[in-house]
Every structure is written in C-alpha cells, then in structure tokens.
C-alpha cells in the first residue's frame, strides 16, 4: 500500500496475514501528531479490515505499528523480545481469545498499556476483559478520540 | 476546471451518503489516511472490506440455511461484520448487523432471516457507495497525473 515517498524505510520485517506479523517498521514522514518519544504499538485483530484501519490510524498519528491477526502471534512476538508501549487487542480472537492473550501477556511480566477493543460494548465482556489485565475496554471503531489520550499519557510517562 | 468539478462531485456524493446515513464520520477518517505516497489506500481498503464482508455474508447464509440455526455462530459473524463495517464508516450496515445480533439473542428464526436480508441490502448499498467513491478518486488522480505530465 505505501510507497517510499511518504515513509522513512527501515526495511521490511515481513508480510503476511493471520498469524504472521504484518509490521514493517516503516514510518509516515508527515504524521498528524508527533511525540517526544518514539512510540510503538502492537495491533492484534483477526478482522483484516479492522487490523489495517487500526494500524493505519496509529501510523497516521505518529506511532510505529506492528500488526498480527492472532493472540498466539502476539505472544510469540513479545516472547521474541519485541517491546511495545501500547497493545490494541481485539476481544473475540479465534483460538487464543483476547482475554486469554491479555492474561498471558501480563503473566510474561509485560506492564505496558493494553486497550481491549470489541465490535460492541457489553458490560459482561468488559468485566471479563478488564479482569484479564487490560487497562481499558473500547467499542469499535477505533478512533483518534479514543486512543490519543492514551498515547499522550504514555508519552508523558516515558 | 474538470478536476475541480470532479472533486466537487465527489464531495457532493460523500455528503449525500452522510445525509442518507450510509456513511458516518469514520469514513472521513479513512479518507484522510490517504496520502500522496499512498493514493491507492482507499480503493485497497474498500476492496479488502468488500472481500471480507462477502465471505462473512456467505458464512451467515450457510448457518441460516441449516434446519436448526446455530445462533451463537450467526451472532459471532454478525459481530465481526459489525466491527469491519464500523471501521470503514458504514453506518447503516452497522445498524443492520446490530439488529441481526439482537435477533440471535431473541433466538427468533424469522427475525434472523429479516435482519439478515437487511444486512445484505445495506451491504450492497455500502459496497456500491464505496466502489463509486474509489472509482471517482482513481479518475481524479489519473486526470491530475496526466495534467502534471503535460
């Protein structure tokens, strides 16, 4: 999708769908916002359109993004040593669910901000997801109004 | 100028889609993600959405064709369709998916069929809208590129 004219290329990490990392380390040259620190986010969403949109929005707002389609891929990426300031995690993932993924990530000692997202808000889902270790439960669509406050908080704390 | 006219036509079309409730402000955010270095973004994301939505609708049709409806699976697919259509700003399709989910919660076969028909109708309207917008964008960009090279 992107060309070199709008990005500082850091080299392609890889490409894929589903369980493979889709991040490529490329940054938009003229993001809508800039931050004091380099912010990295991991998007975990099995719905392809949502995953691309969530990644695209974060990228547009100056965040370096990796995106995967399963909880297992997210855990694998973090276990490999990759660090993130923010994780955006869909609740209804296949196989390893969003709450299971959050629980596993927290058990690995990862303390970064995790935003749980789902197509529809439901109190029961929110409680389950929060108990699993996310910091906030948000209803899709994932919009700048929702994530910018978290990015500002993260940037100020770094 | 032709280019200005086409851009204005596109703006009017999008405005009309907003007024009809077909698109919402999320669509505008999607559109803003397009950049000079990424002119195909809109058509690619719409194409991706349509492909995934059609797969989702096919799965829903399969489940609803069963003699005994698996409401849980129908609800799950409606849920996912709601998520992806909300991500591209497909407001009316989002509402249709919510209705289907509600019909699943009520476990009413007739309600599910009606709601599913609505999902299919709203998907067709949304698809046609997005395709038209993508096509207009492509025409505008082609014309601008041609003008720059002259």
Short mmCIF file of C-alpha atoms in Angstrom, two decimals:
data_model
loop_
_atom_site.label_atom_id
_atom_site.label_comp_id
_atom_site.label_asym_id
_atom_site.label_seq_id
_atom_site.Cartn_x
_atom_site.Cartn_y
_atom_site.Cartn_z
CA UNK A 1 0.00 0.00 0.00
CA UNK A 2 2.67 2.54 0.95
CA UNK A 3 5.38 3.89 -1.25
CA UNK A 4 8.77 5.22 -0.26
CA UNK A 5 7.85 8.85 -0.86
CA UNK A 6 5.84 9.10 2.33
CA UNK A 7 7.93 6.89 4.58
CA UNK A 8 11.39 6.58 6.06
CA UNK A 9 12.03 2.98 5.26
CA UNK A 10 13.50 0.88 7.99
CA UNK A 11 13.39 -2.25 5.91
CA UNK A 12 10.59 -4.73 5.69
CA UNK A 13 10.13 -7.08 8.63
CA UNK A 14 7.87 -9.32 6.70
CA UNK A 15 4.43 -9.56 5.28
CA UNK A 16 1.50 -11.81 5.84
CA UNK A 17 -1.87 -12.34 7.28
CA UNK A 18 -3.39 -14.19 10.16
CA UNK A 19 -0.65 -15.37 12.45
CA UNK A 20 2.23 -13.60 10.76
CA UNK A 21 3.48 -10.18 11.77
CA UNK A 22 2.39 -7.52 9.29
CA UNK A 23 4.50 -4.75 10.68
CA UNK A 24 7.25 -3.39 8.54
CA UNK A 25 8.89 -0.69 10.69
CA UNK A 26 8.13 1.98 8.12
CA UNK A 27 7.03 5.37 9.42
CA UNK A 28 4.89 8.01 7.80
CA UNK A 29 7.02 11.14 7.12
CA UNK A 30 4.29 13.64 7.95
CA UNK A 31 2.16 12.20 10.75
CA UNK A 32 -0.82 14.11 12.11
CA UNK A 33 0.88 14.25 15.52
CA UNK A 34 4.43 13.97 16.79
CA UNK A 35 5.59 12.77 20.15
CA UNK A 36 8.54 13.45 22.43
CA UNK A 37 9.36 9.76 22.43
CA UNK A 38 9.33 7.02 19.85
CA UNK A 39 6.04 5.21 20.46
CA UNK A 40 5.48 1.62 19.36
CA UNK A 41 2.16 -0.18 19.24
CA UNK A 42 1.07 -3.75 18.59
CA UNK A 43 -2.34 -4.28 17.00
CA UNK A 44 -3.90 -7.70 17.49
CA UNK A 45 -7.08 -8.17 15.45
CA UNK A 46 -8.16 -11.13 13.33
CA UNK A 47 -10.52 -8.99 11.21
CA UNK A 48 -8.33 -7.85 8.35
CA UNK A 49 -10.13 -4.60 7.56
CA UNK A 50 -10.14 -3.59 11.22
CA UNK A 51 -6.49 -4.52 11.64
CA UNK A 52 -5.44 -2.42 8.64
CA UNK A 53 -7.55 0.54 9.79
CA UNK A 54 -6.32 0.40 13.40
CA UNK A 55 -2.72 0.19 12.20
CA UNK A 56 -3.27 2.92 9.62
CA UNK A 57 -4.74 5.30 12.16
CA UNK A 58 -1.97 4.76 14.71
CA UNK A 59 0.61 5.17 11.97
CA UNK A 60 -1.06 8.37 10.80
CA UNK A 61 -0.72 9.70 14.35
CA UNK A 62 2.99 9.06 14.52
CA UNK A 63 3.11 5.63 16.11
CA UNK A 64 5.31 2.79 14.86
CA UNK A 65 2.99 -0.17 14.42
CA UNK A 66 3.23 -3.93 14.22
CA UNK A 67 0.04 -5.85 13.45
CA UNK A 68 -0.85 -9.51 13.84
CA UNK A 69 -4.04 -11.50 13.45
CA UNK A 70 -3.94 -13.89 16.39
CA UNK A 71 -3.24 -13.89 20.10
CA UNK A 72 -0.63 -16.60 19.58
CA UNK A 73 1.29 -14.41 17.13
CA UNK A 74 1.16 -11.51 19.59
CA UNK A 75 2.54 -13.64 22.41
CA UNK A 76 5.23 -15.04 20.11
CA UNK A 77 6.28 -11.55 19.06
CA UNK A 78 6.55 -10.33 22.63
CA UNK A 79 8.36 -13.50 23.72
CA UNK A 80 10.91 -12.86 20.95
CA UNK A 81 11.90 -9.66 22.73
CA UNK A 82 9.83 -7.06 20.91
CA UNK A 83 8.68 -4.27 23.19
CA UNK A 84 5.65 -2.04 22.82
CA UNK A 85 4.26 1.00 24.56
CA UNK A 86 0.70 0.13 23.63
CA UNK A 87 -1.15 -3.04 22.69
CA UNK A 88 -4.53 -2.83 20.95
CA UNK A 89 -6.22 -6.20 21.48
CA UNK A 90 -9.47 -7.46 19.96
CA UNK A 91 -11.61 -9.45 22.39
CA UNK A 92 -13.00 -12.06 20.01
CA UNK A 93 -9.88 -13.64 18.59
CA UNK A 94 -10.02 -17.23 17.31
CA UNK A 95 -8.33 -19.96 19.39
CA UNK A 96 -6.48 -17.83 21.98
CA UNK A 97 -9.13 -15.24 22.86
CA UNK A 98 -8.46 -11.61 23.69
CA UNK A 99 -8.77 -12.17 27.45
CA UNK A 100 -6.51 -15.26 27.27
CA UNK A 101 -3.97 -13.25 25.28
CA UNK A 102 -4.08 -10.39 27.79
CA UNK A 103 -3.65 -12.79 30.69
CA UNK A 104 -0.67 -14.47 29.03
CA UNK A 105 0.98 -11.15 28.22
CA UNK A 106 0.59 -9.96 31.81
CA UNK A 107 1.98 -13.26 33.11
CA UNK A 108 5.05 -12.61 30.96
CA UNK A 109 5.63 -9.50 33.08
CA UNK A 110 4.57 -7.01 30.40
CA UNK A 111 3.16 -3.89 32.01
CA UNK A 112 2.50 -1.66 29.01
CA UNK A 113 -0.93 -0.18 28.32
CA UNK A 114 -3.37 -2.67 26.78
CA UNK A 115 -6.54 -1.37 25.15
CA UNK A 116 -9.16 -4.04 24.67
CA UNK A 117 -11.50 -3.50 21.72
CA UNK A 118 -14.65 -5.22 20.50
CA UNK A 119 -17.31 -4.55 17.86
CA UNK A 120 -19.97 -3.96 20.51
CA UNK A 121 -19.82 -2.82 24.11
CA UNK A 122 -21.14 -5.34 26.58
CA UNK A 123 -20.73 -4.96 30.35
CA UNK A 124 -20.08 -8.67 30.86
CA UNK A 125 -17.37 -8.73 28.15
CA UNK A 126 -15.81 -5.57 29.56
CA UNK A 127 -15.60 -7.03 33.06
CA UNK A 128 -14.08 -10.26 31.76
CA UNK A 129 -11.53 -8.42 29.66
CA UNK A 130 -10.58 -5.98 32.42
CA UNK A 131 -10.16 -8.87 34.88
CA UNK A 132 -7.76 -10.45 32.37
CA UNK A 133 -5.48 -7.44 32.60
CA UNK A 134 -6.39 -4.83 30.01
CA UNK A 135 -6.41 -1.18 31.03
CA UNK A 136 -9.44 -0.02 29.11
CA UNK A 137 -12.28 -1.56 27.08
CA UNK A 138 -13.31 0.31 23.93
CA UNK A 139 -16.02 -0.23 21.36
CA UNK A 140 -15.03 -0.18 17.68
CA UNK A 141 -14.47 1.82 15.56
CA UNK A 142 -11.04 2.61 16.91
CA UNK A 143 -10.82 6.38 16.55
CA UNK A 144 -8.23 9.06 17.37
CA UNK A 145 -10.56 10.49 20.05
CA UNK A 146 -10.27 7.15 21.83
CA UNK A 147 -6.55 6.47 21.54
CA UNK A 148 -4.88 9.90 21.59
CA UNK A 149 -5.39 10.42 25.36
CA UNK A 150 -3.65 7.10 25.99
CA UNK A 151 -0.77 8.00 23.69
CA UNK A 152 -0.37 11.33 25.47
CA UNK A 153 -0.30 9.58 28.84
CA UNK A 154 2.28 7.06 27.60
CA UNK A 155 4.43 9.77 26.02
CA UNK A 156 4.39 11.84 29.21
CA UNK A 157 5.37 8.89 31.36
CA UNK A 158 8.31 7.75 29.23
CA UNK B 1 -11.82 23.12 -14.48
CA UNK B 2 -12.68 19.47 -14.94
CA UNK B 3 -10.56 18.40 -11.98
CA UNK B 4 -12.31 20.84 -9.67
CA UNK B 5 -15.71 19.72 -10.98
CA UNK B 6 -14.93 16.07 -10.30
CA UNK B 7 -13.69 16.84 -6.81
CA UNK B 8 -16.82 18.81 -6.12
CA UNK B 9 -18.96 15.98 -7.48
CA UNK B 10 -17.15 13.58 -5.17
CA UNK B 11 -17.65 15.87 -2.18
CA UNK B 12 -21.35 16.18 -3.01
CA UNK B 13 -21.67 12.41 -3.34
CA UNK B 14 -19.99 11.79 0.01
CA UNK B 15 -22.13 14.49 1.62
CA UNK B 16 -25.26 12.83 0.26
CA UNK B 17 -24.11 9.45 1.60
CA UNK B 18 -23.66 11.06 5.02
CA UNK B 19 -27.14 12.56 4.85
CA UNK B 20 -28.65 9.20 3.98
CA UNK B 21 -26.83 7.62 6.91
CA UNK B 22 -24.91 5.25 4.65
CA UNK B 23 -21.57 6.69 5.79
CA UNK B 24 -20.54 8.30 9.04
CA UNK B 25 -17.57 10.34 10.31
CA UNK B 26 -15.38 7.24 10.50
CA UNK B 27 -15.43 7.18 6.70
CA UNK B 28 -13.97 10.70 6.68
CA UNK B 29 -11.13 9.47 8.89
CA UNK B 30 -10.49 6.59 6.47
CA UNK B 31 -10.39 9.05 3.60
CA UNK B 32 -7.89 11.25 5.48
CA UNK B 33 -5.48 8.35 5.73
CA UNK B 34 -4.91 8.57 2.02
CA UNK B 35 -1.76 10.49 1.16
CA UNK B 36 0.28 11.42 -1.88
CA UNK B 37 2.55 8.47 -1.22
CA UNK B 38 -0.40 6.16 -0.75
CA UNK B 39 -3.05 7.12 -3.33
CA UNK B 40 -4.45 3.61 -3.62
CA UNK B 41 -5.20 3.30 0.08
CA UNK B 42 -8.94 3.94 -0.23
CA UNK B 43 -9.56 1.53 -3.09
CA UNK B 44 -7.45 -1.13 -1.41
CA UNK B 45 -9.13 -0.86 1.97
CA UNK B 46 -12.58 -0.86 0.35
CA UNK B 47 -11.71 -3.84 -1.78
CA UNK B 48 -10.45 -5.66 1.32
CA UNK B 49 -13.59 -4.78 3.25
CA UNK B 50 -15.88 -5.98 0.45
CA UNK B 51 -13.98 -9.24 0.10
CA UNK B 52 -14.14 -9.92 3.84
CA UNK B 53 -17.77 -8.80 4.11
CA UNK B 54 -18.84 -11.09 1.28
CA UNK B 55 -17.11 -14.00 2.95
CA UNK B 56 -18.87 -13.14 6.21
CA UNK B 57 -22.26 -12.88 4.47
CA UNK B 58 -21.67 -16.25 2.75
CA UNK B 59 -20.96 -17.83 6.13
CA UNK B 60 -24.09 -16.26 7.60
CA UNK B 61 -26.15 -17.63 4.69
CA UNK B 62 -24.72 -21.08 5.33
CA UNK B 63 -25.58 -21.04 9.02
CA UNK B 64 -29.06 -19.63 8.41
CA UNK B 65 -29.72 -22.33 5.83
CA UNK B 66 -29.37 -25.07 8.44
CA UNK B 67 -32.57 -26.69 9.72
CA UNK B 68 -31.51 -25.80 13.25
CA UNK B 69 -29.92 -22.39 13.46
CA UNK B 70 -26.67 -22.07 15.36
CA UNK B 71 -27.48 -18.67 16.86
CA UNK B 72 -24.07 -18.42 18.52
CA UNK B 73 -22.20 -18.68 15.23
CA UNK B 74 -24.61 -16.36 13.43
CA UNK B 75 -24.15 -13.84 16.23
CA UNK B 76 -20.36 -14.17 16.05
CA UNK B 77 -20.30 -13.46 12.32
CA UNK B 78 -22.75 -10.57 12.71
CA UNK B 79 -20.44 -9.26 15.41
CA UNK B 80 -17.43 -9.43 13.14
CA UNK B 81 -19.30 -7.83 10.23
CA UNK B 82 -20.34 -5.04 12.55
CA UNK B 83 -16.73 -4.44 13.51
CA UNK B 84 -15.39 -4.30 9.97
CA UNK B 85 -18.25 -2.16 8.63
CA UNK B 86 -17.83 0.28 11.52
CA UNK B 87 -14.13 0.54 10.68
CA UNK B 88 -14.89 1.88 7.19
CA UNK B 89 -17.74 4.10 8.37
CA UNK B 90 -20.63 2.00 7.06
CA UNK B 91 -23.21 3.35 9.49
CA UNK B 92 -26.40 1.71 8.19
CA UNK B 93 -24.70 -1.65 7.76
CA UNK B 94 -23.50 -1.41 11.36
CA UNK B 95 -27.09 -0.89 12.49
CA UNK B 96 -28.28 -3.84 10.38
CA UNK B 97 -25.64 -6.08 11.97
CA UNK B 98 -26.79 -4.96 15.43
CA UNK B 99 -30.35 -5.93 14.51
CA UNK B 100 -29.16 -9.36 13.39
CA UNK B 101 -27.32 -9.81 16.66
CA UNK B 102 -30.43 -8.84 18.57
CA UNK B 103 -32.49 -11.38 16.58
CA UNK B 104 -29.92 -14.02 17.55
CA UNK B 105 -30.23 -13.05 21.20
CA UNK B 106 -34.01 -13.40 20.90
CA UNK B 107 -33.49 -16.74 19.10
CA UNK B 108 -36.18 -15.93 16.55
CA UNK B 109 -35.70 -17.64 13.18
CA UNK B 110 -37.97 -15.24 11.31
CA UNK B 111 -36.29 -12.28 13.00
CA UNK B 112 -32.88 -13.58 11.92
CA UNK B 113 -33.98 -14.01 8.32
CA UNK B 114 -35.43 -10.49 8.19
CA UNK B 115 -32.37 -8.98 9.81
CA UNK B 116 -30.04 -10.91 7.50
CA UNK B 117 -31.93 -9.64 4.45
CA UNK B 118 -31.39 -6.15 5.76
CA UNK B 119 -27.66 -6.80 6.27
CA UNK B 120 -27.38 -7.97 2.66
CA UNK B 121 -29.30 -4.95 1.35
CA UNK B 122 -27.24 -2.49 3.36
CA UNK B 123 -24.02 -4.21 2.32
CA UNK B 124 -24.96 -3.81 -1.37
CA UNK B 125 -25.71 -0.12 -0.86
CA UNK B 126 -22.47 0.42 1.06
CA UNK B 127 -20.44 -1.57 -1.47
CA UNK B 128 -21.83 0.45 -4.36
CA UNK B 129 -21.12 3.69 -2.49
CA UNK B 130 -17.54 2.75 -1.69
CA UNK B 131 -16.89 1.48 -5.21
CA UNK B 132 -18.20 4.71 -6.71
CA UNK B 133 -16.06 6.81 -4.37
CA UNK B 134 -12.97 4.71 -5.08
CA UNK B 135 -13.58 4.94 -8.81
CA UNK B 136 -14.07 8.72 -8.67
CA UNK B 137 -10.86 9.07 -6.65
CA UNK B 138 -8.99 6.99 -9.21
CA UNK B 139 -10.32 9.11 -12.10
CA UNK B 140 -9.37 12.32 -10.30
CA UNK B 141 -5.85 11.06 -9.59
CA UNK B 142 -5.39 9.82 -13.16
CA UNK B 143 -6.50 13.17 -14.56
CA UNK B 144 -4.21 15.07 -12.20
CA UNK B 145 -1.26 12.88 -13.10
CA UNK B 146 -1.98 13.41 -16.77
CA UNK B 147 -2.16 17.19 -16.30
CA UNK B 148 1.15 17.22 -14.38
CA UNK B 149 2.92 15.28 -17.12
CA UNK B 150 1.73 17.67 -19.86
#
